[in-house]
């Protein structure tokens, strides 16, 4: 078997993610398929590139050597593709490619962007991994990415990206079955959830590490289930689990959303872009880099950010529990920014 760029990209993803499961999610393939691909690569080279451990995958000495050569090749290929796509975009018309982790602000943001940019092809790519989205922005596959950074678990931000902070610290609430003993409280004590089974999606960057840090600091060691949040919802509804959730989450007939005492869980909401990313959207002449503040994000970024800010505020105020939290904490989100 001859090695191809896709094989090198897979090796880099495994090394960056630290596990076959996470790498497979980032690459958009199944774990068995990635495992088979890795086995074929190793067979073609005649030795193992990763040692499989209980906590994940670690490069062997040969693996480190191969990765040191593979990364520049993958990066150069990404630049080649990015430049070719940019040339094609210039002839195909304005386009804005957005990446995002899950957020209830997305619908309002897209609506506002379509109104602001008629005739622009606006696309959306969702991913549980903020780091994967940032790599795509850096590689030219996306123009902007709206992501969250779990407190205490910094994102791996590629060099050269512009950044705006939407919310410096967004509290994470808890989803409970409506008949859970703590559901009747306006604010839930973390200690009251010690005996519950917590559910977490380990493929979301920093999510498990952030929760483990908070539970450990509180002296708690509850049982933890690993799975996606769609599965979590069905388990929460019948009282089989509880899970952290975004404060903009909307309760259901069988589930409630509650803040935790002292807000121990938090994330930072960020918008990243490549320099010049907005030129392809046809808004290069709108706004100035000075509008972007300390981090900057180039011409046009101020308007894209303003639409996201308005959409997030709209989603926040529609969520009753979050709106009450904002009022208690006298949040500036309660007031629309001056035009």
PDB file of N, CA and C in Angstrom, residues 294-328:
ATOM      1  N   UNK A 294      -9.222  44.636  20.690  1.00  0.00           N
ATOM      2  CA  UNK A 294      -7.836  44.245  20.900  1.00  0.00           C
ATOM      3  C   UNK A 294      -7.417  43.078  20.019  1.00  0.00           C
ATOM      4  N   UNK A 295      -8.307  42.085  19.846  1.00  0.00           N
ATOM      5  CA  UNK A 295      -7.928  40.909  19.086  1.00  0.00           C
ATOM      6  C   UNK A 295      -7.986  41.172  17.583  1.00  0.00           C
ATOM      7  N   UNK A 296      -8.979  41.951  17.145  1.00  0.00           N
ATOM      8  CA  UNK A 296      -9.106  42.256  15.733  1.00  0.00           C
ATOM      9  C   UNK A 296      -9.619  41.077  14.938  1.00  0.00           C
ATOM     10  N   UNK A 297     -10.323  41.346  13.850  1.00  0.00           N
ATOM     11  CA  UNK A 297     -10.721  40.275  12.946  1.00  0.00           C
ATOM     12  C   UNK A 297     -10.948  40.815  11.549  1.00  0.00           C
ATOM     13  N   UNK A 298     -10.384  41.933  11.231  1.00  0.00           N
ATOM     14  CA  UNK A 298     -10.361  42.398   9.866  1.00  0.00           C
ATOM     15  C   UNK A 298     -11.648  43.050   9.408  1.00  0.00           C
ATOM     16  N   UNK A 299     -11.605  43.612   8.193  1.00  0.00           N
ATOM     17  CA  UNK A 299     -12.768  44.290   7.646  1.00  0.00           C
ATOM     18  C   UNK A 299     -13.976  43.367   7.561  1.00  0.00           C
ATOM     19  N   UNK A 300     -15.136  43.897   7.923  1.00  0.00           N
ATOM     20  CA  UNK A 300     -16.363  43.119   7.838  1.00  0.00           C
ATOM     21  C   UNK A 300     -16.661  42.310   9.073  1.00  0.00           C
ATOM     22  N   UNK A 301     -15.653  42.042   9.879  1.00  0.00           N
ATOM     23  CA  UNK A 301     -15.852  41.200  11.050  1.00  0.00           C
ATOM     24  C   UNK A 301     -16.768  41.810  12.081  1.00  0.00           C
ATOM     25  N   UNK A 302     -16.777  43.138  12.172  1.00  0.00           N
ATOM     26  CA  UNK A 302     -17.616  43.803  13.168  1.00  0.00           C
ATOM     27  C   UNK A 302     -19.090  43.511  12.923  1.00  0.00           C
ATOM     28  N   UNK A 303     -19.490  43.481  11.652  1.00  0.00           N
ATOM     29  CA  UNK A 303     -20.892  43.240  11.333  1.00  0.00           C
ATOM     30  C   UNK A 303     -21.287  41.788  11.589  1.00  0.00           C
ATOM     31  N   UNK A 304     -20.417  40.874  11.201  1.00  0.00           N
ATOM     32  CA  UNK A 304     -20.693  39.449  11.441  1.00  0.00           C
ATOM     33  C   UNK A 304     -20.785  39.182  12.943  1.00  0.00           C
ATOM     34  N   UNK A 305     -19.883  39.789  13.693  1.00  0.00           N
ATOM     35  CA  UNK A 305     -19.904  39.629  15.150  1.00  0.00           C
ATOM     36  C   UNK A 305     -21.170  40.249  15.745  1.00  0.00           C
ATOM     37  N   UNK A 306     -21.559  41.431  15.265  1.00  0.00           N
ATOM     38  CA  UNK A 306     -22.749  42.099  15.797  1.00  0.00           C
ATOM     39  C   UNK A 306     -23.989  41.243  15.583  1.00  0.00           C
ATOM     40  N   UNK A 307     -24.083  40.574  14.442  1.00  0.00           N
ATOM     41  CA  UNK A 307     -25.230  39.701  14.191  1.00  0.00           C
ATOM     42  C   UNK A 307     -25.224  38.513  15.141  1.00  0.00           C
ATOM     43  N   UNK A 308     -24.040  37.959  15.413  1.00  0.00           N
ATOM     44  CA  UNK A 308     -23.946  36.842  16.355  1.00  0.00           C
ATOM     45  C   UNK A 308     -24.309  37.299  17.759  1.00  0.00           C
ATOM     46  N   UNK A 309     -23.833  38.467  18.150  1.00  0.00           N
ATOM     47  CA  UNK A 309     -24.128  39.007  19.479  1.00  0.00           C
ATOM     48  C   UNK A 309     -25.632  39.205  19.663  1.00  0.00           C
ATOM     49  N   UNK A 310     -26.296  39.732  18.648  1.00  0.00           N
ATOM     50  CA  UNK A 310     -27.745  39.951  18.724  1.00  0.00           C
ATOM     51  C   UNK A 310     -28.494  38.625  18.786  1.00  0.00           C
ATOM     52  N   UNK A 311     -28.028  37.642  18.009  1.00  0.00           N
ATOM     53  CA  UNK A 311     -28.690  36.336  18.003  1.00  0.00           C
ATOM     54  C   UNK A 311     -28.526  35.620  19.341  1.00  0.00           C
ATOM     55  N   UNK A 312     -27.339  35.745  19.938  1.00  0.00           N
ATOM     56  CA  UNK A 312     -27.119  35.109  21.237  1.00  0.00           C
ATOM     57  C   UNK A 312     -27.979  35.765  22.311  1.00  0.00           C
ATOM     58  N   UNK A 313     -28.036  37.079  22.290  1.00  0.00           N
ATOM     59  CA  UNK A 313     -28.862  37.787  23.271  1.00  0.00           C
ATOM     60  C   UNK A 313     -30.324  37.372  23.131  1.00  0.00           C
ATOM     61  N   UNK A 314     -30.795  37.235  21.908  1.00  0.00           N
ATOM     62  CA  UNK A 314     -32.170  36.812  21.663  1.00  0.00           C
ATOM     63  C   UNK A 314     -32.429  35.429  22.254  1.00  0.00           C
ATOM     64  N   UNK A 315     -31.511  34.488  22.011  1.00  0.00           N
ATOM     65  CA  UNK A 315     -31.666  33.132  22.536  1.00  0.00           C
ATOM     66  C   UNK A 315     -31.597  33.123  24.063  1.00  0.00           C
ATOM     67  N   UNK A 316     -30.709  33.953  24.622  1.00  0.00           N
ATOM     68  CA  UNK A 316     -30.553  34.002  26.075  1.00  0.00           C
ATOM     69  C   UNK A 316     -31.822  34.515  26.757  1.00  0.00           C
ATOM     70  N   UNK A 317     -32.425  35.543  26.194  1.00  0.00           N
ATOM     71  CA  UNK A 317     -33.611  36.135  26.815  1.00  0.00           C
ATOM     72  C   UNK A 317     -34.852  35.265  26.634  1.00  0.00           C
ATOM     73  N   UNK A 318     -34.845  34.409  25.622  1.00  0.00           N
ATOM     74  CA  UNK A 318     -35.977  33.508  25.413  1.00  0.00           C
ATOM     75  C   UNK A 318     -35.963  32.342  26.395  1.00  0.00           C
ATOM     76  N   UNK A 319     -34.797  32.023  26.936  1.00  0.00           N
ATOM     77  CA  UNK A 319     -34.670  30.936  27.909  1.00  0.00           C
ATOM     78  C   UNK A 319     -34.973  31.507  29.299  1.00  0.00           C
ATOM     79  N   UNK A 320     -36.124  31.159  29.867  1.00  0.00           N
ATOM     80  CA  UNK A 320     -36.607  31.792  31.100  1.00  0.00           C
ATOM     81  C   UNK A 320     -35.614  31.655  32.250  1.00  0.00           C
ATOM     82  N   UNK A 321     -35.101  30.454  32.448  1.00  0.00           N
ATOM     83  CA  UNK A 321     -34.185  30.224  33.573  1.00  0.00           C
ATOM     84  C   UNK A 321     -32.903  31.032  33.405  1.00  0.00           C
ATOM     85  N   UNK A 322     -32.408  31.097  32.180  1.00  0.00           N
ATOM     86  CA  UNK A 322     -31.190  31.870  31.928  1.00  0.00           C
ATOM     87  C   UNK A 322     -31.472  33.362  32.094  1.00  0.00           C
ATOM     88  N   UNK A 323     -32.632  33.814  31.626  1.00  0.00           N
ATOM     89  CA  UNK A 323     -32.977  35.222  31.787  1.00  0.00           C
ATOM     90  C   UNK A 323     -33.033  35.604  33.260  1.00  0.00           C
ATOM     91  N   UNK A 324     -33.566  34.714  34.095  1.00  0.00           N
ATOM     92  CA  UNK A 324     -33.604  34.978  35.537  1.00  0.00           C
ATOM     93  C   UNK A 324     -32.191  35.050  36.107  1.00  0.00           C
ATOM     94  N   UNK A 325     -31.323  34.163  35.622  1.00  0.00           N
ATOM     95  CA  UNK A 325     -29.922  34.180  36.068  1.00  0.00           C
ATOM     96  C   UNK A 325     -29.264  35.500  35.668  1.00  0.00           C
ATOM     97  N   UNK A 326     -29.513  35.944  34.445  1.00  0.00           N
ATOM     98  CA  UNK A 326     -28.937  37.196  33.965  1.00  0.00           C
ATOM     99  C   UNK A 326     -29.411  38.380  34.806  1.00  0.00           C
ATOM    100  N   UNK A 327     -30.676  38.352  35.203  1.00  0.00           N
ATOM    101  CA  UNK A 327     -31.217  39.434  36.027  1.00  0.00           C
ATOM    102  C   UNK A 327     -30.572  39.426  37.409  1.00  0.00           C
ATOM    103  N   UNK A 328     -30.418  38.240  37.999  1.00  0.00           N
ATOM    104  CA  UNK A 328     -29.784  38.161  39.327  1.00  0.00           C
ATOM    105  C   UNK A 328     -28.355  38.674  39.288  1.00  0.00           C
TER     106      UNK A 328
END
